[in-house]
Amino acid sequence: MTKTAAFEAETELGRKRRARRMGRILAETHPDAHCELDFRTPLELAVATILSAQATDKKVNEVTPKVFAQYPTAADYAAADRGELEVTLKPTGFFRNKTDSVIKLGQQLVERFDGEVPSNMADLVSLPGIGRKTANVILGNAFDVPGITVDTHFQRLVGRWRWTAETDPVKIEHAIGGLFDKRDWTMLSHRVIFHGRRVCHARKPACGACTLAKLCPSYGTGPTDPVQAAKLLKGPRAAQLAEAVGVDPSVVPQQALAADVP
């Protein structure tokens, strides 16, 4: 049986076992995986996540120190001068919509939750600018409540890996949740997203330099030559990622180590 045929014939139990094995490899591959948005409080994370729409985490992290210093409480956002806040948020893109969401978020938190960010899904998704994906980010990282964050990277990778055939984010969340223990959901999300940003890129994944190659049904979507693939790795640990698959880390371009991860 060919590798492709084996994946085609994979049972539900087989897929679960393969997914968990891949999850363990991801933990070894990305020991530094974490939420890449800087924050200290649930409110800061909620605002940062709203600002991250159509913007890189790096750009958001450049803007939020000023935002957090100027608006430390929900009441401060509720009473913010729209024009001033728009100027501050402009570098993140879509700043008018984001300003509107952040001001309304502050107002709702003051009116309904005594200025505090709630710690449950139902209340979070009832707030302006917060959908299920954002709520899972807040729950998992600010409150230690396990959650699966289905962003574009996560959705792309679990599809490539054939962990699920679902395409709706909520259905993906539930399908992947059924493959892993609940306690692992938050860190699994971070590791999958890290892998998507650093290795398994949308247009040209680094297949030949991927620690998951033997377990991936989509192996070959990108270059399979290890040296060529290693040149596609990104992030401060790109050299270690190359080394993990037996590639001379010196082939990783210096600019890749400082490259922004989307």
Tab-separated table of C-alpha atoms in Angstrom:
chain	number	residue	atom	x	y	z
A	1	MET	CA	0.000	0.000	0.000
A	2	THR	CA	1.319	3.444	-0.910
A	3	LYS	CA	1.632	6.207	1.673
A	4	THR	CA	-1.259	8.087	0.048
A	5	ALA	CA	-3.455	4.995	0.070
A	6	ALA	CA	-2.609	4.392	3.727
A	7	PHE	CA	-3.840	7.840	4.673
A	8	GLU	CA	-6.963	7.327	2.558
A	9	ALA	CA	-7.714	4.084	4.407
A	10	GLU	CA	-6.981	5.516	7.859
A	11	THR	CA	-9.552	4.669	10.512
A	12	GLU	CA	-10.904	7.164	13.018
A	13	LEU	CA	-8.789	5.557	15.746
A	14	GLY	CA	-5.761	5.604	13.484
A	15	ARG	CA	-6.241	9.308	12.802
A	16	LYS	CA	-6.522	10.021	16.515
A	17	ARG	CA	-3.324	8.122	17.260
A	18	ARG	CA	-1.472	9.849	14.414
A	19	ALA	CA	-2.733	13.274	15.526
A	20	ARG	CA	-1.559	12.658	19.094
A	21	ARG	CA	1.832	11.477	17.856
A	22	MET	CA	2.113	14.643	15.773
A	23	GLY	CA	1.085	16.648	18.815
A	24	ARG	CA	3.976	15.144	20.795
A	25	ILE	CA	6.417	15.967	17.991
A	26	LEU	CA	5.105	19.533	17.857
A	27	ALA	CA	5.803	19.864	21.589
A	28	GLU	CA	9.418	18.830	20.959
A	29	THR	CA	9.723	21.017	17.856
A	30	HIS	CA	8.344	24.195	19.433
A	31	PRO	CA	9.223	24.198	23.153
A	32	ASP	CA	8.962	27.989	23.044
A	33	ALA	CA	5.339	28.052	21.819
A	34	HIS	CA	3.230	30.682	23.575
A	35	CYS	CA	0.740	33.468	22.942
A	36	GLU	CA	2.711	35.981	20.888
A	37	LEU	CA	0.589	38.937	21.931
A	38	ASP	CA	2.069	40.834	24.881
A	39	PHE	CA	-0.325	41.331	27.804
A	40	ARG	CA	-0.527	41.413	31.595
A	41	THR	CA	-4.279	41.291	32.261
A	42	PRO	CA	-7.375	39.751	30.650
A	43	LEU	CA	-8.429	43.233	29.486
A	44	GLU	CA	-5.087	43.829	27.794
A	45	LEU	CA	-5.308	40.473	26.033
A	46	ALA	CA	-8.876	41.152	24.907
A	47	VAL	CA	-7.854	44.491	23.397
A	48	ALA	CA	-4.665	43.084	21.831
A	49	THR	CA	-6.607	40.244	20.226
A	50	ILE	CA	-9.137	42.654	18.737
A	51	LEU	CA	-6.249	44.719	17.330
A	52	SER	CA	-4.578	41.625	15.852
A	53	ALA	CA	-7.225	41.237	13.134
A	54	GLN	CA	-5.467	41.725	9.768
A	55	ALA	CA	-2.258	42.712	11.582
A	56	THR	CA	0.849	40.846	12.711
A	57	ASP	CA	1.381	40.204	16.408
A	58	LYS	CA	4.666	42.115	16.110
A	59	LYS	CA	2.861	45.232	14.879
A	60	VAL	CA	0.229	44.941	17.621
A	61	ASN	CA	2.952	44.571	20.253
A	62	GLU	CA	4.547	47.783	18.979
A	63	VAL	CA	1.290	49.685	19.469
A	64	THR	CA	-0.157	48.219	22.677
A	65	PRO	CA	2.338	49.613	25.242
A	66	LYS	CA	1.046	53.113	24.502
A	67	VAL	CA	-2.564	51.900	24.401
A	68	PHE	CA	-2.311	50.030	27.701
A	69	ALA	CA	-0.597	52.956	29.424
A	70	GLN	CA	-3.215	55.426	28.210
A	71	TYR	CA	-6.258	53.194	28.841
A	72	PRO	CA	-5.558	50.935	31.851
A	73	THR	CA	-9.210	50.148	32.662
A	74	ALA	CA	-12.433	49.298	30.844
A	75	ALA	CA	-13.827	52.656	31.989
A	76	ASP	CA	-10.921	54.411	30.229
A	77	TYR	CA	-11.817	52.722	26.933
A	78	ALA	CA	-15.496	53.508	27.468
A	79	ALA	CA	-14.718	57.208	27.890
A	80	ALA	CA	-11.988	57.388	25.222
A	81	ASP	CA	-11.877	60.228	22.733
A	82	ARG	CA	-12.549	58.473	19.434
A	83	GLY	CA	-10.228	60.686	17.395
A	84	GLU	CA	-7.298	60.227	19.763
A	85	LEU	CA	-7.761	56.470	19.958
A	86	GLU	CA	-8.006	56.196	16.174
A	87	VAL	CA	-4.638	57.918	15.797
A	88	THR	CA	-3.069	55.507	18.277
A	89	LEU	CA	-4.552	52.405	16.635
A	90	LYS	CA	-3.954	53.481	13.029
A	91	PRO	CA	-0.727	51.426	12.573
A	92	THR	CA	-2.684	48.201	13.164
A	93	GLY	CA	-4.971	48.784	10.159
A	94	PHE	CA	-8.780	48.954	10.036
A	95	PHE	CA	-8.363	51.391	12.898
A	96	ARG	CA	-11.846	52.917	12.724
A	97	ASN	CA	-13.563	49.562	13.173
A	98	LYS	CA	-11.097	48.563	15.870
A	99	THR	CA	-11.593	51.856	17.704
A	100	ASP	CA	-15.337	51.316	17.616
A	101	SER	CA	-14.984	47.758	18.945
A	102	VAL	CA	-12.620	48.724	21.756
A	103	ILE	CA	-14.767	51.657	22.933
A	104	LYS	CA	-17.921	49.524	22.857
A	105	LEU	CA	-16.081	46.715	24.628
A	106	GLY	CA	-15.168	49.100	27.442
A	107	GLN	CA	-18.740	50.335	27.675
A	108	GLN	CA	-20.196	46.828	27.826
A	109	LEU	CA	-17.673	45.685	30.423
A	110	VAL	CA	-18.527	48.669	32.636
A	111	GLU	CA	-22.283	48.302	32.190
A	112	ARG	CA	-22.553	44.523	32.515
A	113	PHE	CA	-19.477	43.139	34.269
A	114	ASP	CA	-18.252	45.836	36.688
A	115	GLY	CA	-15.381	46.606	34.338
A	116	GLU	CA	-13.978	43.075	34.455
A	117	VAL	CA	-13.495	40.685	31.531
A	118	PRO	CA	-15.702	37.613	32.080
A	119	SER	CA	-14.121	34.168	32.191
A	120	ASN	CA	-16.677	32.096	30.312
A	121	MET	CA	-17.402	31.592	26.626
A	122	ALA	CA	-21.056	32.677	26.637
A	123	ASP	CA	-20.357	36.078	28.176
A	124	LEU	CA	-17.222	36.696	26.148
A	125	VAL	CA	-18.836	36.132	22.749
A	126	SER	CA	-21.640	38.513	23.721
A	127	LEU	CA	-19.125	41.364	23.833
A	128	PRO	CA	-18.299	43.705	20.906
A	129	GLY	CA	-15.321	42.614	18.819
A	130	ILE	CA	-15.057	39.203	20.465
A	131	GLY	CA	-15.938	36.091	18.513
A	132	ARG	CA	-15.332	32.492	19.449
A	133	LYS	CA	-11.700	32.501	18.267
A	134	THR	CA	-10.877	35.586	20.337
A	135	ALA	CA	-12.755	34.158	23.315
A	136	ASN	CA	-10.669	30.977	23.208
A	137	VAL	CA	-7.481	33.046	23.143
A	138	ILE	CA	-8.634	34.954	26.229
A	139	LEU	CA	-9.866	31.883	28.085
A	140	GLY	CA	-6.773	29.806	27.418
A	141	ASN	CA	-4.149	32.451	28.065
A	142	ALA	CA	-5.683	34.810	30.635
A	143	PHE	CA	-7.795	32.364	32.644
A	144	ASP	CA	-6.167	28.947	32.038
A	145	VAL	CA	-9.448	27.593	30.693
A	146	PRO	CA	-8.563	25.116	27.900
A	147	GLY	CA	-9.570	26.265	24.440
A	148	ILE	CA	-8.712	25.637	20.795
A	149	THR	CA	-7.955	28.734	18.739
A	150	VAL	CA	-8.900	28.180	15.097
A	151	ASP	CA	-7.083	30.938	13.227
A	152	THR	CA	-6.032	30.786	9.571
A	153	HIS	CA	-2.810	28.903	10.380
A	154	PHE	CA	-4.570	26.337	12.544
A	155	GLN	CA	-7.296	25.760	9.962
A	156	ARG	CA	-4.768	25.365	7.148
A	157	LEU	CA	-2.566	22.890	9.001
A	158	VAL	CA	-5.224	20.590	10.436
A	159	GLY	CA	-6.642	20.384	6.916
A	160	ARG	CA	-3.271	19.517	5.410
A	161	TRP	CA	-2.723	16.925	8.111
A	162	ARG	CA	-6.205	15.466	7.564
A	163	TRP	CA	-7.050	15.702	11.209
A	164	THR	CA	-10.498	16.800	10.041
A	165	ALA	CA	-12.329	17.464	6.796
A	166	GLU	CA	-14.430	20.210	8.390
A	167	THR	CA	-14.057	23.744	7.060
A	168	ASP	CA	-16.270	25.682	9.486
A	169	PRO	CA	-14.104	27.055	12.362
A	170	VAL	CA	-16.533	25.967	15.094
A	171	LYS	CA	-16.809	22.456	13.645
A	172	ILE	CA	-13.015	22.314	13.339
A	173	GLU	CA	-12.699	23.338	16.983
A	174	HIS	CA	-14.982	20.523	18.117
A	175	ALA	CA	-13.429	17.944	15.784
A	176	ILE	CA	-9.878	18.631	16.966
A	177	GLY	CA	-11.061	18.827	20.555
A	178	GLY	CA	-12.201	15.225	20.191
A	179	LEU	CA	-8.707	14.084	19.219
A	180	PHE	CA	-6.855	15.513	22.212
A	181	ASP	CA	-7.261	15.681	25.973
A	182	LYS	CA	-8.901	18.930	27.048
A	183	ARG	CA	-5.930	19.908	29.193
A	184	ASP	CA	-3.769	20.027	26.040
A	185	TRP	CA	-6.009	22.257	23.917
A	186	THR	CA	-4.435	25.650	24.618
A	187	MET	CA	-0.826	24.572	24.147
A	188	LEU	CA	-1.749	22.496	21.097
A	189	SER	CA	-3.185	25.656	19.533
A	190	HIS	CA	0.030	27.572	20.202
A	191	ARG	CA	2.202	24.808	18.758
A	192	VAL	CA	0.127	24.384	15.604
A	193	ILE	CA	0.115	28.147	15.042
A	194	PHE	CA	3.872	28.338	15.679
A	195	HIS	CA	4.385	25.574	13.110
A	196	GLY	CA	2.195	27.361	10.585
A	197	ARG	CA	4.106	30.607	11.000
A	198	ARG	CA	7.590	29.115	10.966
A	199	VAL	CA	7.499	25.915	8.901
A	200	CYS	CA	4.221	25.016	7.185
A	201	HIS	CA	3.691	28.239	5.248
A	202	ALA	CA	0.566	28.842	3.189
A	203	ARG	CA	2.157	29.132	-0.243
A	204	LYS	CA	5.393	27.199	0.124
A	205	PRO	CA	5.676	24.919	3.170
A	206	ALA	CA	9.134	23.720	4.163
A	207	CYS	CA	8.228	20.042	3.710
A	208	GLY	CA	11.826	18.767	3.514
A	209	ALA	CA	12.705	20.453	6.814
A	210	CYS	CA	9.586	19.488	8.757
A	211	THR	CA	9.680	17.212	11.790
A	212	LEU	CA	6.177	15.965	10.884
A	213	ALA	CA	7.063	14.885	7.332
A	214	LYS	CA	6.610	11.134	7.866
A	215	LEU	CA	3.139	11.613	9.336
A	216	CYS	CA	1.867	14.282	6.937
A	217	PRO	CA	-0.549	13.345	4.115
A	218	SER	CA	0.363	16.594	2.325
A	219	TYR	CA	4.121	16.031	2.271
A	220	GLY	CA	5.396	17.334	-1.054
A	221	THR	CA	3.176	20.410	-1.181
A	222	GLY	CA	6.411	22.362	-0.754
A	223	PRO	CA	10.037	21.513	-1.634
A	224	THR	CA	11.195	18.171	-0.254
A	225	ASP	CA	14.921	18.752	-0.643
A	226	PRO	CA	16.065	19.329	2.972
A	227	VAL	CA	18.532	22.100	2.161
A	228	GLN	CA	16.115	24.014	-0.048
A	229	ALA	CA	13.314	23.542	2.476
A	230	ALA	CA	15.485	24.718	5.370
A	231	LYS	CA	15.922	28.037	3.593
A	232	LEU	CA	12.164	28.585	3.990
A	233	LEU	CA	12.187	28.269	7.782
A	234	LYS	CA	11.468	31.456	9.720
A	235	GLY	CA	11.861	32.822	13.204
A	236	PRO	CA	14.589	33.082	15.863
A	237	ARG	CA	14.799	29.273	16.202
A	238	ALA	CA	14.973	28.566	12.457
A	239	ALA	CA	18.494	27.135	12.791
A	240	GLN	CA	17.363	24.750	15.539
A	241	LEU	CA	14.373	23.710	13.426
A	242	ALA	CA	16.757	22.798	10.605
A	243	GLU	CA	19.037	20.943	12.982
A	244	ALA	CA	16.073	18.947	14.329
A	245	VAL	CA	15.678	17.268	10.914
A	246	GLY	CA	19.398	16.741	10.381
A	247	VAL	CA	20.070	19.754	8.167
A	248	ASP	CA	23.187	21.887	8.637
A	249	PRO	CA	21.791	24.967	10.434
A	250	SER	CA	24.236	27.207	8.584
A	251	VAL	CA	22.118	26.900	5.417
A	252	VAL	CA	19.345	28.925	7.081
A	253	PRO	CA	19.654	32.531	5.839
A	254	GLN	CA	20.420	35.085	8.529
A	255	GLN	CA	17.429	37.160	7.443
A	256	ALA	CA	15.169	34.177	8.204
A	257	LEU	CA	16.138	34.391	11.879
A	258	ALA	CA	14.901	37.966	12.048
A	259	ALA	CA	11.964	37.515	9.688
A	260	ASP	CA	8.527	38.584	10.845
A	261	VAL	CA	6.197	35.632	11.364
A	262	PRO	CA	2.731	36.400	9.967
